[in-house]
PDB file of C-alpha atoms in Angstrom:
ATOM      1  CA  UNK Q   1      95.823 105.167  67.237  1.00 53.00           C
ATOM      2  CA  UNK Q   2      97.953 102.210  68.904  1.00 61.00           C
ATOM      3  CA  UNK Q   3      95.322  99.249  70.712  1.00 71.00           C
ATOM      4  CA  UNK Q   4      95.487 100.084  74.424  1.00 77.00           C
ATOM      5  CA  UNK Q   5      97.439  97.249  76.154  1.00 81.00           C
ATOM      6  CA  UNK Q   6      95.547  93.991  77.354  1.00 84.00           C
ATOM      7  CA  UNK Q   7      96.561  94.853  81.205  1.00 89.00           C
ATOM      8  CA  UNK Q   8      94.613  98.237  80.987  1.00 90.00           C
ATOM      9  CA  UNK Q   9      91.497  96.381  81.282  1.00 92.00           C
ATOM     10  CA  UNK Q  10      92.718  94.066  84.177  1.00 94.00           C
ATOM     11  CA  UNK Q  11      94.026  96.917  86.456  1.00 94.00           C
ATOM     12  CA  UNK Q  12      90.029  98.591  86.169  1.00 95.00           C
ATOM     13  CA  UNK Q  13      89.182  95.201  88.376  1.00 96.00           C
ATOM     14  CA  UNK Q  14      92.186  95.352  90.272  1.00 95.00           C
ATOM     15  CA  UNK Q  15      91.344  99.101  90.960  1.00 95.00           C
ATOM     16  CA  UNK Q  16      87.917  98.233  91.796  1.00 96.00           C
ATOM     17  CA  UNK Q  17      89.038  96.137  94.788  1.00 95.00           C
ATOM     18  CA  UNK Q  18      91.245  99.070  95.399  1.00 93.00           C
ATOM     19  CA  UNK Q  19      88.096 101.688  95.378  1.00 94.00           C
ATOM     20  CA  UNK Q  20      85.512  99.366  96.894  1.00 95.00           C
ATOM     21  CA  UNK Q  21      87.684  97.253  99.209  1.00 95.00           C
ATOM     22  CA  UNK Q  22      85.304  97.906 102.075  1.00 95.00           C
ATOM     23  CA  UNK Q  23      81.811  96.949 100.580  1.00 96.00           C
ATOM     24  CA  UNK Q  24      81.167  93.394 102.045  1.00 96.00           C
ATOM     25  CA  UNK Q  25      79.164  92.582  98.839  1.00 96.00           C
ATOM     26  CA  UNK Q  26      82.119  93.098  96.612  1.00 96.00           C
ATOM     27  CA  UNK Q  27      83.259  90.020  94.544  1.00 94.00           C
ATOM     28  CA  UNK Q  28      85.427  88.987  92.212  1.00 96.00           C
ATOM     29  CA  UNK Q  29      82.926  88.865  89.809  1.00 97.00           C
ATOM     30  CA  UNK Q  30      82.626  92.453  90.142  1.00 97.00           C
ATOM     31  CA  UNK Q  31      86.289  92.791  89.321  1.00 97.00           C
ATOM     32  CA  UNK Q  32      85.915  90.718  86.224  1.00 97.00           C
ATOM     33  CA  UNK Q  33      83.114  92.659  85.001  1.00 97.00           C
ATOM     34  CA  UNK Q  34      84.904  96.028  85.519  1.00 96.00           C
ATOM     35  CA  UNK Q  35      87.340  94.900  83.524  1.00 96.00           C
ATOM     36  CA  UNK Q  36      84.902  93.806  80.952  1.00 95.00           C
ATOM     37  CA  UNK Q  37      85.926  89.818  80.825  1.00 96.00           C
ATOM     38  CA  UNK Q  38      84.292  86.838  82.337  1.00 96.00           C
ATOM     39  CA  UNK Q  39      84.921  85.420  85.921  1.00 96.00           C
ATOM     40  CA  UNK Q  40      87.354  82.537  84.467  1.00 97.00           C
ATOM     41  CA  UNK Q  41      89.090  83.976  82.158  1.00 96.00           C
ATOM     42  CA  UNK Q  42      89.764  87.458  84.268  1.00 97.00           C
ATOM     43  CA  UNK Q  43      91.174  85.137  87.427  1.00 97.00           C
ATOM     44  CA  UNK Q  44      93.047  83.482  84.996  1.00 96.00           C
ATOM     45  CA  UNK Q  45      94.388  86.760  83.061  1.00 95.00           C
ATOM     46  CA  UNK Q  46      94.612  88.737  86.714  1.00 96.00           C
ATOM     47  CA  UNK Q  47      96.893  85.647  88.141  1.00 95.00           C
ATOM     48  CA  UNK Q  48      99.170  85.633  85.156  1.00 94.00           C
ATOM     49  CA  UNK Q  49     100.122  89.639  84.960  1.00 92.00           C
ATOM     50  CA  UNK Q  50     100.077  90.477  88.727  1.00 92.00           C
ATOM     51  CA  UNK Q  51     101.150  86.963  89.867  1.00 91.00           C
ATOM     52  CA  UNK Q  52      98.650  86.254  92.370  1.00 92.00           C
ATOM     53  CA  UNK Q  53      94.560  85.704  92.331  1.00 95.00           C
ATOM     54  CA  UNK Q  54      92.179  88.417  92.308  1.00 97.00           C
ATOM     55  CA  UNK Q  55      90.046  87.202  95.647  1.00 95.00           C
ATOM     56  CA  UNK Q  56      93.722  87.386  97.036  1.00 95.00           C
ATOM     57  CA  UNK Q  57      94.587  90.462  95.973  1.00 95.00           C
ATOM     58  CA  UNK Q  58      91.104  91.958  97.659  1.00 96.00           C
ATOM     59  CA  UNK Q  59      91.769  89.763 100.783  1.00 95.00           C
ATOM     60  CA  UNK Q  60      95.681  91.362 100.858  1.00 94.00           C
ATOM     61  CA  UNK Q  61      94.007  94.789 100.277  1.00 94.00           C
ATOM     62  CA  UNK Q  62      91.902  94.479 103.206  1.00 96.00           C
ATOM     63  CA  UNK Q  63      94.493  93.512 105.672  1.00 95.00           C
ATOM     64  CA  UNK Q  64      96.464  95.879 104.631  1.00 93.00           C
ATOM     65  CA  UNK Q  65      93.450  98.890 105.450  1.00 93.00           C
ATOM     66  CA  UNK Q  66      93.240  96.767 108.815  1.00 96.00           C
ATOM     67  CA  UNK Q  67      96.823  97.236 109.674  1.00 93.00           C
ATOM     68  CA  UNK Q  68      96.657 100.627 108.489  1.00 90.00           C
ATOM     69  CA  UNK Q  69      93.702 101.803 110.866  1.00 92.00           C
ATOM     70  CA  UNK Q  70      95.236  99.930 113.732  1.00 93.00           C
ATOM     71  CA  UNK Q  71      98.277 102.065 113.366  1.00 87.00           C
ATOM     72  CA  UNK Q  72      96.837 105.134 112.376  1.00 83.00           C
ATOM     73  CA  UNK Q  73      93.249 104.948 114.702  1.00 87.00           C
ATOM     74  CA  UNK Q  74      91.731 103.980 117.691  1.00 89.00           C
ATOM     75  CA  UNK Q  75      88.514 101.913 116.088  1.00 93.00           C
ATOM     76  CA  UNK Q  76      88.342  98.817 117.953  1.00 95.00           C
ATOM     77  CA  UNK Q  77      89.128  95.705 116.265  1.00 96.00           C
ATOM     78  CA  UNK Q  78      85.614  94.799 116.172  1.00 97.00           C
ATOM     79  CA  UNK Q  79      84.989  97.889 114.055  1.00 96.00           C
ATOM     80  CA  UNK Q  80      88.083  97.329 112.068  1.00 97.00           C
ATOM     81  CA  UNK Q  81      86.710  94.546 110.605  1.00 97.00           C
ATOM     82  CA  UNK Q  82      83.785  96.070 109.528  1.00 97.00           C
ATOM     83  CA  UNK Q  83      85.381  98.701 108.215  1.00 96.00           C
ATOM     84  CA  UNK Q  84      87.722  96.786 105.791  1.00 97.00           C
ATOM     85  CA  UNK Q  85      84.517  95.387 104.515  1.00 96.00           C
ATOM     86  CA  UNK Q  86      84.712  92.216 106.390  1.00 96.00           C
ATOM     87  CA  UNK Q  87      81.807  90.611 108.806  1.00 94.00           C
ATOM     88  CA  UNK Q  88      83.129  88.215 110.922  1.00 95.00           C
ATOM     89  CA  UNK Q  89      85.628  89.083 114.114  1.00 96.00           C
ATOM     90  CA  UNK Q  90      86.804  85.794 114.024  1.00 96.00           C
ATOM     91  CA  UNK Q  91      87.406  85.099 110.939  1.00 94.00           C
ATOM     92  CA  UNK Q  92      89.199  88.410 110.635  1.00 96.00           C
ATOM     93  CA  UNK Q  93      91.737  88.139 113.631  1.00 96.00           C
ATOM     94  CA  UNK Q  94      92.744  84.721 112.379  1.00 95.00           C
ATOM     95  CA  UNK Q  95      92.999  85.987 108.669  1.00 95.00           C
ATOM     96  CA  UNK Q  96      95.103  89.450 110.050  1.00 96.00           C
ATOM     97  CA  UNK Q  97      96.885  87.073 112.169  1.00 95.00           C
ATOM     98  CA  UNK Q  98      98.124  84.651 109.719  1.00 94.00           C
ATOM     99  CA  UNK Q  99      99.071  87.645 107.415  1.00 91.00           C
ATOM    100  CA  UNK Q 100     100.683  90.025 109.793  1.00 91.00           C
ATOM    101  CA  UNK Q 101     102.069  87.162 112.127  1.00 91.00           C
ATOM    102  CA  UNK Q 102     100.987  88.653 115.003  1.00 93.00           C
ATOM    103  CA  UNK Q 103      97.246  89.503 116.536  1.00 95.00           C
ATOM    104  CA  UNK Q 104      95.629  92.813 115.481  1.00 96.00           C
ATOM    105  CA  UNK Q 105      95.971  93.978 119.224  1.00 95.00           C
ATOM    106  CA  UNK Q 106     100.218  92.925 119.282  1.00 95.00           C
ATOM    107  CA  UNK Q 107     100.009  94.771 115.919  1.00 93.00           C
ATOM    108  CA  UNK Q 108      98.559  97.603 117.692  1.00 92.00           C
ATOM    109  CA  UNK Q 109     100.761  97.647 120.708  1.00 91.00           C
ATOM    110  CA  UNK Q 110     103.685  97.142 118.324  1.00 89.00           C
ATOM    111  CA  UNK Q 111     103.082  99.587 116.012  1.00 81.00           C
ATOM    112  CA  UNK Q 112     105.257 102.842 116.306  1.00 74.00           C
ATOM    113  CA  UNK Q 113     103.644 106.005 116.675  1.00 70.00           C
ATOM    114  CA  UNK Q 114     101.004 107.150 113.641  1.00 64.00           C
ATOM    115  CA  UNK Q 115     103.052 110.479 112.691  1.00 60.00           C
ATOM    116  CA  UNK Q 116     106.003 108.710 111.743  1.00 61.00           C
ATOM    117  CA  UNK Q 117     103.877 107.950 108.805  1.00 61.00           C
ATOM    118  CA  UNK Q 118     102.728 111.233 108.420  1.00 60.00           C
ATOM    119  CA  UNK Q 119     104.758 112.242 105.002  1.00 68.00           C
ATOM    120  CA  UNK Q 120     104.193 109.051 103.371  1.00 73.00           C
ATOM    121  CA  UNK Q 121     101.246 109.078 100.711  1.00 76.00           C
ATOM    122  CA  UNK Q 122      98.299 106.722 101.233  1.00 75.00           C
ATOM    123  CA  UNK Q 123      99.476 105.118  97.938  1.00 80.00           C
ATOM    124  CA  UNK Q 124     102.595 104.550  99.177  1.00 79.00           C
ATOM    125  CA  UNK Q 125     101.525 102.968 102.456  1.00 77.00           C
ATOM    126  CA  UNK Q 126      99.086 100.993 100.203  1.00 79.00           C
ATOM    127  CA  UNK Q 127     101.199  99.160  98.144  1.00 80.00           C
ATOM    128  CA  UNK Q 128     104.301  98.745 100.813  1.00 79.00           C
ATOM    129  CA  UNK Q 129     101.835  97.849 103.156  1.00 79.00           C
ATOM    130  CA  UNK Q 130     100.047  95.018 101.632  1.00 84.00           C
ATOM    131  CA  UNK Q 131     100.753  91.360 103.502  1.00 84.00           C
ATOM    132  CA  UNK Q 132     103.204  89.622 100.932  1.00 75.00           C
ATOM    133  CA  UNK Q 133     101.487  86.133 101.736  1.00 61.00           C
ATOM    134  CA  UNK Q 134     101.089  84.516  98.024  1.00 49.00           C
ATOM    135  CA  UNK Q 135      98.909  81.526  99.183  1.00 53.00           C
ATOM    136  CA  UNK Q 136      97.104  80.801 102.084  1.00 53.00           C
ATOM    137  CA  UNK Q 137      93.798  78.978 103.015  1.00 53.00           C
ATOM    138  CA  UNK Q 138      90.567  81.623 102.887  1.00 52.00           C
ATOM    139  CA  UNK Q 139      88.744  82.036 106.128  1.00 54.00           C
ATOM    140  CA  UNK Q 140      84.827  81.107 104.485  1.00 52.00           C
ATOM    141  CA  UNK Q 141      83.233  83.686 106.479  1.00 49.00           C
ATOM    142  CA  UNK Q 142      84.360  86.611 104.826  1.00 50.00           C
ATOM    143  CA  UNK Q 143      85.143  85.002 101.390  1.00 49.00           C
ATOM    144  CA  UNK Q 144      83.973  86.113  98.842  1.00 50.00           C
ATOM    145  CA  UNK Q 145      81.987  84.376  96.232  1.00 45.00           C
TER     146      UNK Q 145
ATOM    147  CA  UNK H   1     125.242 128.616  94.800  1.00 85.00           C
ATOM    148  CA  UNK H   2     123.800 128.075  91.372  1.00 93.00           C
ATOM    149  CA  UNK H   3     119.647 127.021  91.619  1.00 94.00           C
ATOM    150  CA  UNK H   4     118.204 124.497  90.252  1.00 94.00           C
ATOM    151  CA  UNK H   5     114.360 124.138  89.518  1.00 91.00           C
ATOM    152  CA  UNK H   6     111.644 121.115  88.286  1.00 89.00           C
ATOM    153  CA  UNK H   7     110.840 121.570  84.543  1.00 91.00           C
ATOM    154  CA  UNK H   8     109.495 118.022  83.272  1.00 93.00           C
ATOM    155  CA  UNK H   9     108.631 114.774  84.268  1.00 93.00           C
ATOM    156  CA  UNK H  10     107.357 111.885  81.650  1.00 92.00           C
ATOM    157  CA  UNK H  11     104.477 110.122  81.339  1.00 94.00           C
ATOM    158  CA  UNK H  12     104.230 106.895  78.598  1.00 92.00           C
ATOM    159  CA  UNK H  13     100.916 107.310  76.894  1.00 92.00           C
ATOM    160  CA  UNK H  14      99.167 104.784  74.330  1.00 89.00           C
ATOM    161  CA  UNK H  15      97.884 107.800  72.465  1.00 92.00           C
ATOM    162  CA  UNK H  16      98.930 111.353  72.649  1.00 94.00           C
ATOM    163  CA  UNK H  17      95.919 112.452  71.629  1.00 96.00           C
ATOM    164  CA  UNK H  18      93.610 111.046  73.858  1.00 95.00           C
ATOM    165  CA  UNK H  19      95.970 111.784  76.808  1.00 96.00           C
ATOM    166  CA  UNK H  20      95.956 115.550  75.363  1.00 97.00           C
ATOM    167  CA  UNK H  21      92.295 115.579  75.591  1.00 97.00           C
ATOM    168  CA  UNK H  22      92.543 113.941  78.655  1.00 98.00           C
ATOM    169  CA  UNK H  23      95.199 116.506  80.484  1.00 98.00           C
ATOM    170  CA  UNK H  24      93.478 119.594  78.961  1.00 97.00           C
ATOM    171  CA  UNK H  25      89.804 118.798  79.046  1.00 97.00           C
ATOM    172  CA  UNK H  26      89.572 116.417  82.106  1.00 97.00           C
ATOM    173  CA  UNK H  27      92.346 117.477  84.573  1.00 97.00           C
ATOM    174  CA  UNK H  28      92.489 120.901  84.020  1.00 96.00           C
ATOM    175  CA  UNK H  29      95.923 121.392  82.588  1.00 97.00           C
ATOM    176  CA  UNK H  30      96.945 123.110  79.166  1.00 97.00           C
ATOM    177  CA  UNK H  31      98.957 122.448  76.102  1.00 96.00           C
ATOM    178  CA  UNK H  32     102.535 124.073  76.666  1.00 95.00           C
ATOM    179  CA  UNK H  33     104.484 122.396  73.283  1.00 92.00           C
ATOM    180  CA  UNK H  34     103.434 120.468  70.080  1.00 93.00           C
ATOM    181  CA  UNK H  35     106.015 120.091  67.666  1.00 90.00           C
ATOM    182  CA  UNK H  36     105.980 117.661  65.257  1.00 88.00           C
ATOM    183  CA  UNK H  37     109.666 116.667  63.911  1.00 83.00           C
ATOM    184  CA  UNK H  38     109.391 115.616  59.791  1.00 81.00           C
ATOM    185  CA  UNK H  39     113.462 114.787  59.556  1.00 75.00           C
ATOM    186  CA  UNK H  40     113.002 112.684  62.702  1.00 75.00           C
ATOM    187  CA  UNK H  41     110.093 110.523  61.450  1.00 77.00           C
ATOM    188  CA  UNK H  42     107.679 112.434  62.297  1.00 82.00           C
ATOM    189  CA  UNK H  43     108.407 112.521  66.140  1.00 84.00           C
ATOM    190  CA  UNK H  44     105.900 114.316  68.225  1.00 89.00           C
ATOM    191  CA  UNK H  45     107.057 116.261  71.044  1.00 91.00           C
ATOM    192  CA  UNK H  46     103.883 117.313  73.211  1.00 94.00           C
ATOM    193  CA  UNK H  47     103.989 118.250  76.278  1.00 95.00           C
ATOM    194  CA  UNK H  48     100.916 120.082  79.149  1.00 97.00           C
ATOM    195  CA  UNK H  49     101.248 121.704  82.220  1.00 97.00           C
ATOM    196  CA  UNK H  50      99.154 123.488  84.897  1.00 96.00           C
ATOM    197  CA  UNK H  51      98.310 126.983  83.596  1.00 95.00           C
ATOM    198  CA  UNK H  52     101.043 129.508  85.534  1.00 93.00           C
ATOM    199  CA  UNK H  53     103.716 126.707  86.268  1.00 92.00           C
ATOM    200  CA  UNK H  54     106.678 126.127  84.458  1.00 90.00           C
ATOM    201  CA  UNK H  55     106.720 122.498  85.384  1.00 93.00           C
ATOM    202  CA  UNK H  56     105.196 120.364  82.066  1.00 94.00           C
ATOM    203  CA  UNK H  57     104.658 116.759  81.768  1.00 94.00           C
ATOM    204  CA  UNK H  58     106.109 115.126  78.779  1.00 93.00           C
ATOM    205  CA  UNK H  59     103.482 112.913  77.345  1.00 91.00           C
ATOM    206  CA  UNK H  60     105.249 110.468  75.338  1.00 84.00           C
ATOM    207  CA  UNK H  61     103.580 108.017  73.003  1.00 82.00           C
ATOM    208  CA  UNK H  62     105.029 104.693  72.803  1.00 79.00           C
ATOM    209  CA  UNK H  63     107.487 104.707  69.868  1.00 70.00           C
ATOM    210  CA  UNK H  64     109.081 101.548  67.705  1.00 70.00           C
ATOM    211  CA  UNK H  65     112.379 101.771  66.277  1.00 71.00           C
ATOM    212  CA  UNK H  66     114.914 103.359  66.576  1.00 73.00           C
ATOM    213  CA  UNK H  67     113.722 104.077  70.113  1.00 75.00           C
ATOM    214  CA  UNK H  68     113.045 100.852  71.007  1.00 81.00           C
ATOM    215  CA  UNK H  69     112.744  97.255  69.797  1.00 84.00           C
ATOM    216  CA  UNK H  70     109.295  95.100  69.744  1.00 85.00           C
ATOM    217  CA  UNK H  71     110.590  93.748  72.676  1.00 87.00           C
ATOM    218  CA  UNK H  72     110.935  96.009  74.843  1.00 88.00           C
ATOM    219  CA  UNK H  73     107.986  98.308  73.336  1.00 87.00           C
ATOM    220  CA  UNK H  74     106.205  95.394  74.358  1.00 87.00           C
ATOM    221  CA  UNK H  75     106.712  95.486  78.157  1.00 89.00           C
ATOM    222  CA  UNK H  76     106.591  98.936  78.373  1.00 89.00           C
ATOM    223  CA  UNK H  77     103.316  99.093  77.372  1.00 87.00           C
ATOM    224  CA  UNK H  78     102.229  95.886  79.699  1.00 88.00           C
ATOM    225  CA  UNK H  79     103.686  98.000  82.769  1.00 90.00           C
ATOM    226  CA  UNK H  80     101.725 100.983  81.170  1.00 89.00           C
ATOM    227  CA  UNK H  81      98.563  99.186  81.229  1.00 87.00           C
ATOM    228  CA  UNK H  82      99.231  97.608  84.610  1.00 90.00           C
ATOM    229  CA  UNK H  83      99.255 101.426  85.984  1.00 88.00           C
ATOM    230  CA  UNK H  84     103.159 100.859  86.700  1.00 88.00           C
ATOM    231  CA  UNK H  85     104.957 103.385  84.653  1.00 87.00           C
ATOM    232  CA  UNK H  86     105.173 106.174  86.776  1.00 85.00           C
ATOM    233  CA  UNK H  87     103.067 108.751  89.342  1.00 91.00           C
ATOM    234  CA  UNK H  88     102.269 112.222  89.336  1.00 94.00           C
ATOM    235  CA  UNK H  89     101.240 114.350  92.356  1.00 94.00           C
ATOM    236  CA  UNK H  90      98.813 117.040  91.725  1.00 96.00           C
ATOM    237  CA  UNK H  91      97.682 119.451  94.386  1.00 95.00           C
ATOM    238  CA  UNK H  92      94.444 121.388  94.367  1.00 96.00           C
ATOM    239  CA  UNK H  93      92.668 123.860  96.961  1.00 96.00           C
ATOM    240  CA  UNK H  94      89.902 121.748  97.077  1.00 97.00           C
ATOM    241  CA  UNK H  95      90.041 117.870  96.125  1.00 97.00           C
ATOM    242  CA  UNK H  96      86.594 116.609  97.219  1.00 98.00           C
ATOM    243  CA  UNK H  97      85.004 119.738  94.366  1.00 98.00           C
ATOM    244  CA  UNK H  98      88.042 118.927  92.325  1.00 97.00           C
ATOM    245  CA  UNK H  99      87.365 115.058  92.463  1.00 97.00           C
ATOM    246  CA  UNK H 100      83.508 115.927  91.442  1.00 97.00           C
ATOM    247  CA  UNK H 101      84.235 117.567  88.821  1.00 97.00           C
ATOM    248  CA  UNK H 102      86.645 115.031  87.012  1.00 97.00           C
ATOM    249  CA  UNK H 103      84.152 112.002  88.086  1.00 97.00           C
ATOM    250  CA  UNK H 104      81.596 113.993  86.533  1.00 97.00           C
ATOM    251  CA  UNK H 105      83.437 114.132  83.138  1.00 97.00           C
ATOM    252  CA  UNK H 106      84.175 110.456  83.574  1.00 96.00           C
ATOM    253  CA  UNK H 107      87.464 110.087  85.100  1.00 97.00           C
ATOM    254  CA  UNK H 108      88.229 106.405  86.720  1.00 95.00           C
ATOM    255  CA  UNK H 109      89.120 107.448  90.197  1.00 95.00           C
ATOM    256  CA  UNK H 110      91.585 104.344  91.939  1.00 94.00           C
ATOM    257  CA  UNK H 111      90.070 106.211  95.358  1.00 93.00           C
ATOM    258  CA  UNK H 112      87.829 108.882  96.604  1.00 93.00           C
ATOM    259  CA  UNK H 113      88.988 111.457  98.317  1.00 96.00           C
ATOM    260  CA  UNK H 114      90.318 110.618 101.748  1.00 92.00           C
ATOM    261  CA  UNK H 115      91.736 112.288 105.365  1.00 89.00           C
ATOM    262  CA  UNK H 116      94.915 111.933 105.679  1.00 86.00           C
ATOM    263  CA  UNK H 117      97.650 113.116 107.955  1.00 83.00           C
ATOM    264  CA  UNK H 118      99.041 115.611 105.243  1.00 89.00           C
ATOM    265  CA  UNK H 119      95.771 116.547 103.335  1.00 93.00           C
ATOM    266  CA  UNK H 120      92.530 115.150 101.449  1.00 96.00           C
ATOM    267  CA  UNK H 121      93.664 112.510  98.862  1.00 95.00           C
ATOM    268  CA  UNK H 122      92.503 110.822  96.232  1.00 96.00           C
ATOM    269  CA  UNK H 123      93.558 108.611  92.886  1.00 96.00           C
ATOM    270  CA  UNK H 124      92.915 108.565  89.648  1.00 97.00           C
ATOM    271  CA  UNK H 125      94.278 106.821  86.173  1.00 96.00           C
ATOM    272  CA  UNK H 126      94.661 108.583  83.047  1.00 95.00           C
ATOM    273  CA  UNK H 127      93.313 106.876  79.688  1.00 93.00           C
ATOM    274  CA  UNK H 128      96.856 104.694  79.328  1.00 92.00           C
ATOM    275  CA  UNK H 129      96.357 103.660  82.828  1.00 92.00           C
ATOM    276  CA  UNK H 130      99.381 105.867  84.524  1.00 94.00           C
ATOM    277  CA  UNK H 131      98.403 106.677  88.294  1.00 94.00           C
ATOM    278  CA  UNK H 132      97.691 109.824  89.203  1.00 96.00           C
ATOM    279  CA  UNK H 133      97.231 111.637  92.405  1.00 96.00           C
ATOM    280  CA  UNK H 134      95.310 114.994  93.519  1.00 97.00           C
ATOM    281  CA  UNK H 135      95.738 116.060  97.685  1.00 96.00           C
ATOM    282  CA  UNK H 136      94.329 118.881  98.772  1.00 97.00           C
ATOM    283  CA  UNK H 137      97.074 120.354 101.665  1.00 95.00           C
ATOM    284  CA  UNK H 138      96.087 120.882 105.237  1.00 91.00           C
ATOM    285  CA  UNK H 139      95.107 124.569 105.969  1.00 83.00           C
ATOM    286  CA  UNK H 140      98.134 126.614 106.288  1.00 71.00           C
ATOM    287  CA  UNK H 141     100.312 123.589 105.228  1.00 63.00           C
TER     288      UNK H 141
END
């Protein structure tokens, strides 16, 4: 029996955000305690291995479900937000904005049509899909605590 | 033309035991080889597959020398953990029964199962962390 690698327990918070990206209520301290460590010492751990926070990996998740059912829906934006577990319109056009560069409406009326991602698995589209932003400023509405 | 067919893919594993367990009692697949190697330091070659396919997956356990040195053991088994060293597809007639089953045995599911343009999907890790996915194809897909 070899010790199961330090990381294991980090990706269970990481795939919490993943899972429960559209609960409203979910926080990081949720993704700490999936992973079994405390609030510091996870953010600190999580920032480390994947190279970015945790509440910006769950923010990055969410805009990339947002650009995804813009593309691949036709929920309004107002929805949208709701959907990606978010509360606040505002708050989430400027956050999508500053992420995707463009309005979720331009990234709408840009967006080519939604079978050219047909073959692609979600997974896929997931990961390629998430805004690369590293740092930004959070929008307070919708941060989480 | 000559053919040529899938036969294996690999997945790293912390423990081959646990990931047999895992594979055969949790995901529904069964043991195809064991073979344990004595003149090659006792090298275990184990691979499962679905029951009626030839395709297996190789479930390797980290090894030390001579395979590898500390340090590169070392970030294999970081990527391992990070869910990073590789993907399997799975299909299944019906993933949202199929995903209730494995959740009910305890499998961490990455997402439930979810419409998409090519099927009902949904992810899952196995006990090393390695990403795994089920879809259920579209009706006469």
């Amino acid at each position: 029996m070899v010790a199961v690698p330090p990381e294991r327990h980090l990706v269970r918070g990481r795939d919490l955000a993943d899972r429960r990206y559209a609960d409203p209520e979910l926080t990081v301290a949720h993704m700490a305690a999936a992973a079994g460590l405390s609030r510091a010492h996870f953010t600190r751990e999580f920032r480390r291995v994947f190279g970015e926070t945790p509440r910006g990996y769950l923010l990055t998740r969410r805009m990339e479900r947002a650009a995804a059912l813009l593309r691949h829906t036709d929920h309004a934006v107002a929805d949208i937000c709701l959907e990606v577990g978010l509360r606040s319109v505002g708050s989430f056009t400027s956050t999508f904005t500053r992420h995707h560069g463009c309005s979720p409406t331009a990234y709408r009326a840009a967006a080519p049509p939604a079978q050219v991602y047909a073959r692609i698995p979600a997974c896929v589209v997931r990961v390629h899909g998430r805004p690369r932003h590293r740092t930004f400023g959070e929008d307070s509405a919708d941060a989480p605590a | 033309m000559t053919t040529i067919r899938m036969n294996a893919t690999q997945l790293w594993v912390h423990d081959q035991d646990e990931a047999l367990r895992f594979y055969t009692e949790k995901v529904g697949l069964e043991l195809k080889e064991d073979v344990t190697v004595a003149e090659m330091g006792n090298f275990r070659w184990l691979t499962v597959g679905a029951p009626g396919q030839d395709a297996s997956i190789v479930l390797m356990a980290i090894p030390g020398a001579p395979m590898f040195d500390d340090a590169t053991q070392g970030e294999i088994r970081a990527l391992m953990g990070k869910g990073y060293a590789g993907t399997v597809f799975f299909s299944t007639d019906d993933c949202r029964a199929r995903h209730a089953e494995m959740a009910a045995l305890g499998v961490e599911f990455t997402q439930e199962p979810t419409e998409t343009p090519y099927g009902i999907d949904c992810g899952f890790r196995d006990p090393s962390g390695n990403h795994l996915r089920m879809v259920e194809p579209p009706a006469g897909a």
